[in-house]
Amino acid sequence: MKNPAPTTETIREYVRERYGAIAVEADAGEPAGCCGGAPKTDATACCDADEQGKAAGQGGCGCAPAGSADGCCTAPENYSAQLGYSAADLASVPAGADLGLGCGNPLAIASIKPGETVLDLGSGAGFDALLAARQLAGTGRVIGVDMTPAMVAKARRNVAKAGHANVEFRLGEIEALPVSNATVDLIISNCVVNLSPEKPRVFAEAFRVLKSGGRLALSDVVAVKPLPDDIRAQLPLIGACIGGATLVDELRAMLNAAGFQRVDIDLKGASRKFIAQWGSDPRVADYIVSAIITAWKP
């Protein structure tokens, strides 16, 4: 008998609780990323030193790789360096802003211009938003939106430490953005859209808040072949940025249906190395890969 698919609200609440716990444990000095923030019945168990602890969680390591030389239990800054962030990037943000929860570097292809308004979907502790502010060099504006109160609070503390006056963090869901129509030049996001159970709404909202000529620059995981039902039905795998991955053609169709043009989904084959470490299920790297997704509002 197939496991029933979790409901939209069940997924949303699970993700909110999981990432809220990661924020709280990071503040308490516990390991960030997949190594903290959830009980051993969840995806964090992959980082346990003992096999029993690993077996308790089949969900993988969240949006960061697992315990190996390249893996999730390494320091978040080391993982982020593997994703393409420079030493200068990592040194420019307060300690605790980088929780090692991404799967790429959307800022590498964002081409931020002075004076732009940048929106970060699922801004977490503020890592990419703060780096966007650094690129704006005091001009423009950065808005981060996250549905987890603990993450928003943490991001606000981080921006206060960083001293950026043009960055704010708002509590809200990316399916119903607390942002006015046609006010944003650029939307970035890092391994977050896959967590949404309502991706067409995410893209419709992104289209709504972008100005004409505005653009998306997302890093996310995508499915290169249909995920088995037993992967898609497990909340720990959804929360670990695995079970919610969308097929490339379906993702492109969603973006086009929202009104976007010039959609490009650039698969990063090298990401299979760290994706293979995300969990105890060896099939994961056969099904998902990290991608850079760009699209424009006409």
Coordinates of C-alpha atoms in Angstrom, one line a residue, residues 84-271:
G84 CA 31.0 29.1 -5.1
Y85 CA 31.0 31.7 -2.4
S86 CA 34.3 33.6 -2.0
A87 CA 36.3 34.0 1.1
A88 CA 35.4 37.7 0.9
D89 CA 31.7 36.8 0.8
L90 CA 32.0 34.6 3.9
A91 CA 34.1 37.1 5.8
S92 CA 31.6 39.9 5.2
V93 CA 28.6 38.5 7.0
P94 CA 28.2 38.1 10.8
A95 CA 28.8 34.7 12.4
G96 CA 25.6 32.7 12.3
A97 CA 24.3 34.2 9.1
D98 CA 25.5 31.3 7.0
L99 CA 23.8 28.1 8.2
G100 CA 24.9 26.0 5.3
L101 CA 21.4 25.5 4.0
G102 CA 21.8 26.3 0.3
C103 CA 22.5 24.2 -2.8
G104 CA 24.2 26.8 -5.0
N105 CA 25.0 30.5 -5.3
P106 CA 22.2 32.5 -6.9
L107 CA 24.2 35.8 -6.5
A108 CA 26.8 34.5 -8.9
I109 CA 24.4 35.0 -11.8
A110 CA 22.1 37.7 -10.4
S111 CA 24.0 40.6 -11.9
I112 CA 22.8 43.0 -9.2
K113 CA 22.9 46.7 -10.3
P114 CA 23.2 49.8 -8.0
G115 CA 19.8 51.0 -6.9
E116 CA 17.9 47.8 -7.5
T117 CA 15.3 46.3 -5.1
V118 CA 16.2 42.7 -4.4
L119 CA 13.8 40.1 -2.8
D120 CA 15.1 36.9 -1.2
L121 CA 12.5 34.1 -1.0
G122 CA 13.0 32.0 2.1
S123 CA 15.7 34.3 3.4
G124 CA 16.6 32.2 6.5
A125 CA 19.2 33.8 8.7
G126 CA 20.0 36.4 6.1
F127 CA 23.1 35.1 4.3
D128 CA 22.2 35.8 0.7
A129 CA 20.3 39.0 1.6
L130 CA 23.3 40.4 3.4
L131 CA 25.6 39.5 0.4
A132 CA 23.1 41.2 -1.9
A133 CA 23.3 44.3 0.2
R134 CA 27.1 44.2 0.0
Q135 CA 26.8 44.2 -3.8
L136 CA 24.4 47.1 -3.7
A137 CA 27.0 49.1 -1.6
G138 CA 24.5 51.2 0.2
T139 CA 22.1 51.8 -2.7
G140 CA 18.8 50.2 -3.4
R141 CA 17.0 47.9 -1.0
V142 CA 16.9 44.2 0.0
I143 CA 13.8 42.5 1.4
G144 CA 13.9 39.0 2.8
V145 CA 10.8 37.0 3.4
D146 CA 10.6 33.9 5.5
M147 CA 7.7 32.0 7.1
T148 CA 9.7 31.0 10.2
P149 CA 9.6 33.5 13.1
A150 CA 12.8 32.3 14.6
M151 CA 14.7 32.7 11.3
V152 CA 13.2 36.2 10.8
A153 CA 14.3 37.2 14.3
K154 CA 17.8 35.7 13.7
A155 CA 18.1 37.5 10.3
R156 CA 17.1 40.8 11.9
R157 CA 19.8 40.4 14.5
N158 CA 22.3 39.6 11.8
V159 CA 21.5 42.7 9.8
A160 CA 21.8 44.9 12.9
K161 CA 25.3 43.4 13.4
A162 CA 26.2 44.0 9.7
G163 CA 25.0 47.6 9.8
H164 CA 23.1 47.6 6.5
A165 CA 20.3 50.2 6.7
N166 CA 18.8 49.1 3.4
V167 CA 17.9 45.5 4.4
E168 CA 14.7 44.4 6.1
F169 CA 13.2 41.0 6.9
R170 CA 9.5 40.3 6.8
L171 CA 7.5 37.3 8.2
G172 CA 5.4 35.7 5.4
E173 CA 4.9 32.8 3.1
I174 CA 6.4 32.8 -0.4
E175 CA 3.0 31.7 -1.7
A176 CA 1.5 35.0 -0.4
L177 CA 4.3 37.5 -0.4
P178 CA 4.0 40.6 1.9
V179 CA 5.3 42.7 -1.0
S180 CA 3.5 45.3 -3.2
N181 CA 2.8 44.8 -6.9
A182 CA 5.6 45.6 -9.4
T183 CA 8.1 46.9 -6.8
V184 CA 11.0 44.4 -7.2
D185 CA 13.8 44.3 -9.8
L186 CA 15.4 40.9 -8.8
I187 CA 14.2 37.9 -6.9
I188 CA 16.8 35.5 -5.5
S189 CA 16.3 32.2 -3.6
N190 CA 18.5 29.4 -2.5
C191 CA 17.1 25.9 -2.1
V192 CA 13.7 27.0 -0.9
V193 CA 11.2 26.8 -3.7
N194 CA 11.4 23.0 -3.7
L195 CA 10.1 23.1 -0.1
S196 CA 6.8 24.7 -1.2
P197 CA 3.8 22.4 -1.7
E198 CA 2.3 25.1 -4.0
K199 CA 5.0 26.0 -6.5
P200 CA 2.7 27.6 -9.1
R201 CA 1.5 30.1 -6.4
V202 CA 5.2 30.9 -5.7
F203 CA 5.8 31.7 -9.3
A204 CA 2.6 33.7 -9.7
E205 CA 3.5 35.8 -6.6
A206 CA 7.0 36.3 -7.9
F207 CA 5.6 37.5 -11.2
R208 CA 3.2 39.8 -9.4
V209 CA 5.8 41.6 -7.3
L210 CA 8.4 42.0 -10.1
K211 CA 8.6 45.1 -12.2
S212 CA 8.4 44.8 -16.0
G213 CA 11.8 43.7 -17.0
G214 CA 12.5 42.1 -13.6
R215 CA 14.1 38.8 -13.3
L216 CA 14.5 35.6 -11.2
A217 CA 17.8 34.1 -10.2
L218 CA 17.2 31.0 -8.2
S219 CA 19.3 28.1 -7.0
D220 CA 17.3 25.0 -6.3
V221 CA 17.1 21.3 -6.6
V222 CA 15.2 19.8 -9.5
A223 CA 14.2 16.3 -10.5
V224 CA 15.7 14.8 -13.6
K225 CA 13.3 11.8 -13.5
P226 CA 10.1 11.2 -11.6
L227 CA 10.7 10.7 -7.9
P228 CA 9.4 7.4 -6.5
D229 CA 6.2 7.7 -4.4
D230 CA 8.0 6.5 -1.3
I231 CA 10.3 9.5 -1.6
R232 CA 7.6 12.1 -2.3
A233 CA 5.4 10.9 0.6
Q234 CA 8.0 11.2 3.3
L235 CA 8.0 14.5 5.3
P236 CA 11.7 14.2 6.3
L237 CA 12.7 13.9 2.7
I238 CA 10.5 16.9 1.7
G239 CA 12.1 18.9 4.5
A240 CA 15.5 17.8 3.4
C241 CA 15.1 19.4 -0.1
I242 CA 14.6 16.0 -1.8
G243 CA 11.0 14.9 -1.8
G244 CA 9.7 18.2 -3.2
A245 CA 11.9 18.5 -6.2
T246 CA 10.0 19.1 -9.4
L247 CA 10.8 17.7 -12.9
V248 CA 12.7 20.1 -15.1
D249 CA 10.0 20.3 -17.8
E250 CA 7.2 20.7 -15.2
L251 CA 9.1 23.5 -13.6
R252 CA 9.6 25.3 -16.9
A253 CA 5.9 24.9 -17.6
M254 CA 5.0 26.4 -14.2
L255 CA 7.2 29.4 -14.9
N256 CA 5.8 29.9 -18.4
A257 CA 2.2 29.6 -17.0
A258 CA 3.0 32.3 -14.5
G259 CA 4.0 34.6 -17.4
F260 CA 7.8 34.4 -17.3
Q261 CA 9.8 34.4 -20.5
R262 CA 13.4 33.5 -21.3
V263 CA 13.3 30.6 -18.8
D264 CA 16.6 28.8 -18.4
I265 CA 17.3 25.9 -16.1
D266 CA 21.0 25.1 -16.0
L267 CA 21.7 21.7 -14.4
K268 CA 24.8 21.5 -12.2
G269 CA 26.0 17.9 -12.7
A270 CA 28.8 18.4 -10.2
S271 CA 26.2 18.9 -7.5

